[in-house]
Amino acid sequence: MSTPKDHPRYKSLMVREHLAEMVDEGLVNPTGLISHGRGEAFDYLMGEKTIAPALAAEKAAAAFLLRARNPIVCMNGNSIALDPKGLMALSEAVPARMEVNIFHRTEERMEALISYMESQGARGVLGREPDARIPGLTSDRALCSKAGVYDSDVILVPIEDGDRAEALIAMGKTVISIDLNPLSRTSKAASVPISDEITRALANITMFVRELKGKDAEIDAVIASYSSKETRRQTIECICDSLMAEFKE
Amino acid sequence: MSTPKDHPRYKSLMVREHLAEMVDEGLVNPTGLISHGRGEAFDYLMGEKTIAPALAAEKAAAAFLLRARNPIVCMNGNSIALDPKGLMALSEAVPARMEVNIFHRTEERMEALISYMESQGARGVLGREPDARIPGLTSDRALCSKAGVYDSDVILVPIEDGDRAEALIAMGKTVISIDLNPLSRTSKAASVPISDEITRALANITMFVRELKGKDAEIDAVIASYSSKETRRQTIECICDSLMAEFKE
C-alpha cells in the first residue's frame, strides 16, 4: 500500500494519503477527497505557487477582515484536515471568531471536527449548537450559529460549496473564498475570490493582517483598488500562459 | 448526509457518491477519489463534452488497437467503478484481453476488482497471478501478467499513473491513455493521449473500432495522419478558449 519514495510526486501523494487517513478518522467526508483533487488540478496549472493576482486578493482579504464589525473564519473538513494551525493563526491575528460549517452534516462529524480544533489549541469554536439558518438553502447545510456565520458581515470560507457561497452573498455579506478553481460558482460569487492553495493562502492573509493592522488609510486604499473580476481575469490569464508554455518557442 | 436534489451539480455529486461507496466496498482506493476530482476539473474546463481533438485521438486509438498483434485493455479501481460495461464492450469489439492493474496493490483489492468484473459478465480477466514485472518500477506496482501487459504491443490505460505510463513506453509499447489532464505526465508520455471522460472515451473508441474493422487502408490513413503533440496542443487551446470565454465581448 505504501507510496514509493522515489515517485516524482511523492509530496503531493503524501498530502493525499493524509487526507485519506482523515476520512478514516471521520473528519473528512469521502467526497471531500474529490474536491481536493479538483483543487489540485488548478494548483498544478498555476505552478503550485502563489501567483500575483492571488497575492493581491489575499491582501484585499486582510483589509476586509480588519475593516469588519463581526468577521468570521469558517472551516470545513478539508480545511481543518489540511491546515488547522493556519486557520487558528488567522483568526487570532484579526481577531475573528471560528465556526465549523460542513456540507455533509452529521452531529458526530461536527463534534469530531470541533474537538480536533480544540485538541490543536483552538478556543470558542462555534458550530456545536446551531440556532439559525442561512436563507434559501434546503437541508442541514443551512444550519449555522447566530453569533457567528449568521450575524457576520465579513466571512472567510475555505473550499466552500457554490450554493452556500451564493446564499451568503445574498445575505449581503462580504464573502472571501479560498478556492483554487477561479471558474467555480464559489469564485464567481465571492466578493474576494482567492485562487491559491489553502496553507499558502492562510499564511499570506495572516501576514497582510499583521502588516495592515492599524493603518486605516492603507486599508481603505487596498479595498478601493481591489476588483474581483479583474483578479479572476488575471488568474485565468496566468493559467492559460502556463498551459500554452510548452507549445511556445 | 444525502445530497439535495435541487443542487445545480446534482449529477456530478451523484457520481462522486457512487465512487465514495466503491471505496467502502474496497474496490476504489481512497486516493482514487482525489484522482477523480483532478479529472473532473479538466472535464469542467472542456465543457463536460468530447471535444474535437479528443474524438480524433479516440479514432486513432481504435486504429492502433485493430492493428495490434496483442492488444490489451488495462483497468484499475476508478475505471472499473466508473464504467465496467464500457471496458468489456471495447475489449469484445477489438477483441483485446483485459487485465486489472492497480497502483495501491493488495491481493484483496485485486480479487475484489476481478470478481466485480466477472459479476458484470467479464471472462478471462488477467491479474490474479502476476508472473512478470514492468522494468524500471519499484514496489508492487511493477507486477503484471506475462500474457497480458508484459507481452502486449498496444495497451490502453485508463487513468494511469505517470510513472507507469513512462515505463510502458520505455518497453516499446504503443500506450493509449485516457486521462482528462492533457498536461499530466501520462498524457505527455502516451503515444495516444485521450483527454476525455472515461465513459464517453470508451463508447467512442468502441464505435470507431466497429467502423474501422476490416478497412486496412483507412486504418493506415488514420495512424499516418495522427500526431499526439498536435492533438494535445488543440486540446489545450480548447481549454484556454473556454477559460477566457467569459472575459470576451
XYZ file of C-alpha atoms in Angstrom:
498
model
C 0.000 0.000 0.000
C 2.849 2.434 0.709
C 3.805 5.044 -1.848
C 7.339 4.590 -3.206
C 9.667 7.378 -2.031
C 11.213 7.655 -5.491
C 7.906 8.741 -7.044
C 8.317 12.190 -8.662
C 5.156 13.452 -6.984
C 5.874 11.994 -3.550
C 4.965 15.144 -1.573
C 1.607 15.543 -3.290
C 0.907 11.820 -2.789
C 1.681 12.205 0.936
C -0.887 15.018 1.322
C -3.394 12.759 -0.421
C -2.698 9.901 1.965
C -3.030 12.232 4.966
C -6.477 13.285 3.708
C -7.452 9.639 3.131
C -6.481 8.931 6.767
C -8.644 11.847 7.881
C -11.534 10.134 6.080
C -10.866 7.000 8.142
C -10.946 9.141 11.280
C -14.305 10.605 10.291
C -13.106 14.195 9.911
C -13.264 14.379 6.126
C -16.202 13.178 4.055
C -15.039 10.797 1.292
C -16.307 13.218 -1.351
C -14.006 15.832 0.205
C -11.170 13.900 -1.434
C -12.740 14.603 -4.814
C -12.883 18.330 -4.010
C -9.210 18.173 -3.086
C -8.370 16.560 -6.406
C -10.256 19.257 -8.276
C -8.258 21.880 -6.430
C -5.005 20.038 -7.102
C -5.632 20.286 -10.847
C -5.853 24.067 -10.683
C -2.879 24.320 -8.319
C -0.906 22.354 -10.875
C -1.990 24.757 -13.641
C -0.757 27.692 -11.548
C 2.636 26.057 -10.979
C 1.889 25.123 -7.342
C 2.798 28.602 -6.159
C 1.001 31.820 -5.185
C 0.554 33.811 -8.389
C 0.473 37.631 -8.369
C -3.340 38.050 -8.622
C -3.815 35.620 -5.702
C -1.428 37.670 -3.580
C -3.408 40.826 -4.391
C -6.634 39.061 -3.371
C -5.009 37.884 -0.136
C -4.086 41.481 0.717
C -7.656 42.617 -0.038
C -8.983 39.781 2.153
C -6.835 41.014 5.056
C -8.136 44.567 4.574
C -11.794 43.455 4.550
C -11.282 41.276 7.657
C -9.657 44.190 9.532
C -12.463 46.556 8.474
C -15.208 44.126 9.614
C -17.607 44.641 12.515
C -18.063 40.882 13.047
C -15.542 38.877 10.990
C -15.735 35.096 10.974
C -13.377 32.366 9.799
C -15.387 29.351 8.628
C -13.897 25.911 8.361
C -14.987 22.546 6.981
C -13.494 19.048 6.986
C -10.939 19.593 4.238
C -9.643 22.895 5.592
C -9.314 21.501 9.123
C -7.507 18.422 7.799
C -5.146 20.494 5.676
C -4.284 23.452 7.927
C -5.763 23.665 11.450
C -2.873 25.849 12.671
C -3.226 28.262 9.766
C -6.924 28.747 10.487
C -6.176 29.458 14.153
C -3.306 31.840 13.405
C -5.501 33.911 11.086
C -8.438 34.072 13.475
C -6.111 35.164 16.309
C -4.401 37.812 14.189
C -7.598 39.567 13.032
C -9.133 38.637 15.648
C -12.132 36.738 14.231
C -14.335 34.006 15.617
C -14.192 30.496 14.153
C -17.149 28.368 13.103
C -17.271 24.849 11.740
C -19.755 24.586 8.903
C -19.953 21.485 6.728
C -21.858 20.325 3.666
C -22.382 16.687 4.663
C -23.501 17.435 8.218
C -23.803 14.841 10.954
C -23.626 15.593 14.680
C -20.759 13.078 15.012
C -18.658 14.753 12.353
C -19.370 18.266 13.732
C -18.230 17.101 17.172
C -15.166 15.351 15.719
C -14.104 18.476 13.814
C -14.641 20.910 16.692
C -12.855 18.548 19.123
C -9.978 18.244 16.667
C -9.612 22.039 16.507
C -9.732 22.165 20.313
C -7.033 19.479 20.502
C -4.903 21.808 18.374
C -5.449 24.611 20.899
C -8.476 26.425 19.464
C -10.957 28.007 21.873
C -14.537 29.205 21.388
C -15.121 27.403 18.100
C -18.783 27.812 17.106
C -20.939 25.196 15.398
C -21.992 22.697 18.063
C -25.403 24.232 18.662
C -26.747 25.881 15.512
C -29.512 28.382 16.254
C -30.004 29.984 12.833
C -30.404 29.061 9.163
C -28.901 30.575 6.015
C -31.959 31.659 3.986
C -32.549 29.985 0.609
C -30.810 26.689 1.324
C -32.564 23.361 1.790
C -31.247 20.603 4.074
C -28.878 20.721 7.008
C -26.251 22.675 5.116
C -28.335 25.786 6.004
C -27.641 25.353 9.742
C -25.328 27.898 11.384
C -24.740 29.936 14.556
C -26.478 33.266 15.015
C -23.437 34.825 16.729
C -21.116 33.535 14.011
C -21.979 32.941 10.362
C -25.469 34.428 10.569
C -24.527 37.800 12.108
C -21.153 38.165 10.405
C -20.506 40.966 7.932
C -17.227 39.568 6.540
C -16.848 35.808 6.232
C -13.914 33.711 5.075
C -14.962 30.398 3.525
C -12.218 27.987 2.536
C -13.261 25.367 -0.055
C -16.946 26.328 0.028
C -19.877 24.837 -1.880
C -21.119 27.185 -4.630
C -24.705 27.093 -3.478
C -23.827 28.233 0.010
C -21.418 30.913 -1.203
C -24.231 32.410 -3.286
C -26.633 32.253 -0.339
C -24.138 34.096 1.885
C -23.713 36.817 -0.763
C -27.499 37.103 -0.987
C -27.472 37.857 2.772
C -25.353 40.928 1.979
C -22.102 39.631 3.429
C -18.587 40.227 2.119
C -17.555 36.672 1.224
C -13.859 35.816 0.968
C -13.408 32.401 -0.645
C -10.327 30.208 -0.869
C -10.969 28.013 -3.899
C -8.269 27.012 -6.373
C -10.780 26.927 -9.226
C -11.224 30.519 -10.495
C -14.231 29.395 -12.565
C -16.181 27.737 -9.758
C -19.550 29.132 -8.748
C -17.959 29.978 -5.406
C -15.165 32.011 -7.029
C -17.620 33.760 -9.341
C -19.979 34.631 -6.490
C -17.401 35.670 -3.882
C -16.609 39.301 -3.074
C -12.910 38.329 -2.758
C -12.171 35.028 -4.527
C -8.696 33.706 -3.696
C -7.355 31.026 -6.045
C -4.485 29.635 -4.012
C -3.686 26.525 -2.029
C -5.108 26.855 1.471
C -1.897 26.740 3.551
C -0.256 29.363 1.337
C -3.437 31.485 1.296
C -3.899 31.462 5.084
C -0.224 32.284 5.715
C -0.356 35.202 3.269
C -3.632 36.660 4.594
C -2.270 36.425 8.159
C 0.931 38.180 7.090
C -1.082 41.015 5.476
C -3.358 41.302 8.545
C -0.274 41.893 10.706
C 1.157 44.351 8.164
C -2.048 46.403 7.689
C -3.333 46.424 11.263
C -3.954 49.964 12.494
C -3.128 51.522 9.112
C -6.601 52.776 8.220
C -5.632 54.801 5.165
C -3.783 51.855 3.662
C -6.683 49.503 4.411
C -9.039 51.905 2.625
C -6.688 52.132 -0.357
C -6.397 48.351 -0.666
C -10.184 47.947 -0.585
C -10.756 50.789 -3.044
C -8.326 49.437 -5.618
C -9.457 45.807 -5.472
C -11.563 44.307 -8.280
C -12.675 40.681 -8.045
C -13.392 40.470 -11.760
C -10.003 41.860 -12.735
C -8.244 39.493 -10.299
C -10.101 36.485 -11.717
C -9.238 37.575 -15.277
C -5.532 37.814 -14.385
C -5.689 34.412 -12.675
C -7.130 32.815 -15.792
C -4.512 34.515 -17.981
C -1.775 33.030 -15.762
C -3.322 29.580 -16.188
C -3.529 29.928 -19.975
C 0.075 31.115 -20.176
C 1.171 28.073 -18.189
C -0.989 25.747 -20.307
C 0.461 27.054 -23.574
C 4.062 27.384 -22.357
C 5.323 24.081 -23.752
C 3.966 24.888 -27.227
C 5.752 28.248 -27.497
C 9.266 28.556 -28.852
C -25.869 13.076 4.589
C -27.953 12.994 1.396
C -27.296 15.454 -1.398
C -30.211 17.824 -2.051
C -31.867 17.101 -5.428
C -32.129 20.816 -6.160
C -28.349 21.239 -6.189
C -27.223 22.589 -9.603
C -24.498 19.935 -9.849
C -26.638 17.012 -8.652
C -25.496 14.571 -11.370
C -21.812 15.196 -10.740
C -22.414 14.859 -6.976
C -24.144 11.501 -7.582
C -21.112 10.115 -9.472
C -18.959 11.267 -6.559
C -21.149 9.456 -4.049
C -21.068 6.287 -6.175
C -17.269 6.404 -6.122
C -17.275 7.001 -2.362
C -19.457 3.882 -1.975
C -16.982 1.929 -4.084
C -14.315 2.982 -1.571
C -16.461 1.488 1.214
C -16.708 -1.731 -0.775
C -12.928 -1.890 -1.158
C -12.857 -1.513 -4.951
C -11.525 2.042 -5.089
C -8.590 3.282 -3.043
C -9.486 6.490 -1.150
C -6.824 8.391 -3.058
C -8.647 7.322 -6.249
C -11.279 9.886 -5.267
C -8.622 12.595 -5.473
C -7.656 11.441 -8.974
C -11.304 11.615 -9.940
C -11.546 15.178 -8.682
C -8.487 16.169 -10.671
C -10.091 14.736 -13.777
C -13.380 16.483 -13.021
C -11.610 19.848 -13.075
C -10.352 19.278 -16.598
C -13.683 17.848 -17.756
C -15.274 21.035 -16.477
C -12.768 23.133 -18.449
C -13.662 21.208 -21.626
C -17.381 21.820 -21.114
C -18.082 18.217 -19.986
C -18.256 17.011 -23.578
C -15.959 15.250 -26.071
C -14.013 17.987 -27.838
C -12.830 17.576 -31.454
C -9.179 16.688 -30.681
C -10.338 14.009 -28.220
C -12.546 12.472 -30.908
C -9.573 12.380 -33.301
C -7.473 10.654 -30.631
C -10.270 8.150 -29.991
C -10.320 7.261 -33.693
C -6.515 6.833 -33.688
C -6.802 4.638 -30.581
C -9.261 2.370 -32.398
C -6.900 2.110 -35.382
C -3.899 1.197 -33.197
C -5.934 -1.406 -31.274
C -7.134 -3.016 -34.531
C -3.577 -3.033 -35.940
C -2.137 -4.675 -32.770
C -0.693 -8.175 -32.515
C -1.535 -8.446 -28.802
C -3.775 -5.573 -27.667
C -4.706 -5.262 -24.033
C -7.271 -3.199 -22.150
C -5.979 -2.383 -18.671
C -8.259 -1.358 -15.856
C -7.850 -0.040 -12.331
C -10.214 0.710 -9.451
C -11.547 4.016 -10.758
C -12.168 2.776 -14.306
C -13.937 -0.364 -13.050
C -16.067 1.714 -10.690
C -16.967 4.226 -13.391
C -17.562 2.050 -16.464
C -17.223 -1.769 -16.204
C -19.582 -2.312 -19.160
C -17.683 0.124 -21.369
C -14.390 -1.655 -20.690
C -15.962 -5.000 -21.577
C -17.657 -3.689 -24.720
C -14.362 -2.303 -26.035
C -12.382 -5.457 -25.284
C -15.027 -7.584 -27.023
C -15.171 -5.317 -30.057
C -11.405 -5.313 -30.769
C -11.045 -8.138 -29.422
C -8.465 -7.476 -26.688
C -7.681 -9.172 -23.409
C -8.392 -7.417 -20.128
C -6.018 -7.056 -17.180
C -6.527 -5.456 -13.807
C -3.506 -3.422 -12.806
C -3.559 -1.136 -9.790
C -1.246 1.353 -8.112
C -2.130 0.600 -4.474
C -1.950 -3.177 -4.845
C -3.279 -5.621 -2.266
C -4.354 -9.194 -3.034
C -7.776 -8.455 -1.522
C -8.404 -5.481 -3.763
C -7.153 -7.332 -6.873
C -9.564 -10.174 -6.110
C -12.430 -7.736 -5.393
C -11.896 -5.915 -8.704
C -11.572 -9.057 -10.847
C -14.597 -10.633 -9.135
C -16.564 -7.441 -9.728
C -15.729 -7.528 -13.451
C -16.754 -11.208 -13.528
C -20.023 -10.355 -11.796
C -20.648 -7.924 -14.670
C -20.099 -10.771 -17.175
C -16.375 -10.430 -17.982
C -14.392 -13.617 -18.719
C -10.635 -14.292 -18.768
C -9.646 -11.140 -16.869
C -5.903 -11.291 -16.149
C -4.192 -10.039 -12.999
C -4.789 -12.651 -10.286
C -1.419 -14.330 -10.716
C 1.222 -11.856 -11.853
C 4.241 -13.595 -13.394
C 6.201 -10.639 -14.778
C 7.408 -7.166 -13.802
C 7.423 -3.868 -15.705
C 11.137 -2.923 -15.808
C 12.207 0.270 -14.051
C 9.447 0.406 -11.436
C 9.934 -0.234 -7.736
C 7.254 -1.757 -5.487
C 4.237 -3.882 -6.330
C 3.007 -1.507 -8.996
C 5.523 -3.251 -11.315
C 3.635 -6.571 -11.112
C 1.779 -7.724 -14.231
C 0.886 -10.768 -16.345
C 3.303 -12.028 -18.986
C 0.476 -12.924 -21.388
C -1.193 -9.567 -20.855
C 0.517 -6.273 -20.064
C 4.061 -7.604 -20.405
C 3.731 -9.125 -23.909
C 1.271 -6.559 -25.283
C 2.261 -4.286 -28.152
C -0.699 -1.879 -27.838
C -2.058 -1.119 -24.379
C -4.982 1.015 -23.275
C -4.525 2.513 -19.813
C -7.421 4.478 -18.345
C -6.461 6.901 -15.560
C -2.855 5.665 -15.333
C -0.050 6.776 -13.026
C 2.584 8.821 -14.895
C 5.478 6.708 -13.706
C 3.955 3.528 -15.044
C 2.905 5.118 -18.339
C 6.528 6.170 -18.903
C 7.775 2.671 -18.010
C 5.374 1.094 -20.525
C 6.575 3.486 -23.239
C 10.175 2.586 -22.373
C 9.244 -1.059 -23.071
C 8.444 -0.003 -26.656
C 4.678 -0.300 -26.401
C 2.067 1.889 -28.053
C 0.361 3.370 -24.987
C -3.179 4.759 -25.321
C -4.107 6.752 -22.210
C -7.471 8.063 -21.065
C -6.607 10.972 -18.793
C -8.601 14.198 -18.653
C -5.481 16.209 -17.823
C -3.650 16.949 -21.101
C -0.619 18.164 -19.103
C -0.172 15.072 -16.924
C 2.979 13.027 -17.222
C 0.776 10.205 -18.514
C -0.680 12.372 -21.300
C 2.750 13.709 -22.211
C 4.289 10.220 -22.318
C 1.460 8.368 -24.089
C 1.558 7.500 -27.796
C -2.159 8.354 -27.995
C -3.285 10.557 -25.092
C -7.074 10.891 -24.900
C -8.351 13.767 -22.762
C -11.966 12.788 -22.322
C -14.210 11.420 -19.597
C -13.892 7.625 -19.461
C -17.457 6.577 -20.327
C -17.512 8.896 -23.345
C -13.999 7.832 -24.396
C -14.719 4.090 -24.216
C -18.003 4.467 -26.117
C -16.302 6.474 -28.867
C -13.308 4.145 -29.247
C -15.674 1.156 -29.422
C -17.747 2.927 -32.095
C -14.604 3.611 -34.160
C -13.386 0.011 -33.725
C -16.664 -1.221 -35.225
C -16.481 1.370 -38.020
C -12.826 0.717 -38.993
C -12.728 -3.054 -38.591
C -11.504 -4.764 -41.790
C -10.777 -1.443 -43.537
C -6.978 -1.711 -43.666
C -6.357 1.298 -45.895
C -8.449 3.550 -43.676
C -6.733 2.223 -40.538
C -3.334 3.039 -42.119
C -4.516 6.528 -43.044
C -5.794 7.268 -39.545
C -2.499 6.132 -37.993
C -0.407 8.055 -40.540
C -2.244 11.343 -40.006
C -2.308 11.211 -36.193
C 0.009 13.438 -34.121
C -0.132 13.235 -30.335
C 1.593 16.582 -29.900
C -0.788 18.361 -32.279
C -3.811 16.769 -30.565
C -2.577 17.863 -27.145
C -1.945 21.401 -28.457
C -5.518 21.585 -29.803
C -6.879 20.239 -26.512
C -5.101 22.943 -24.556
C -6.320 25.631 -26.977
C -9.903 24.438 -26.404
C -9.382 24.714 -22.649
C -7.939 28.248 -22.908
C -10.806 29.366 -25.127
C -13.282 28.079 -22.561
C -11.339 29.702 -19.703
C -11.279 33.087 -21.394
C -14.844 32.950 -22.786
C -16.498 34.956 -20.020
C -13.982 37.794 -20.415
C -14.526 38.236 -24.154
C -17.183 40.519 -25.534
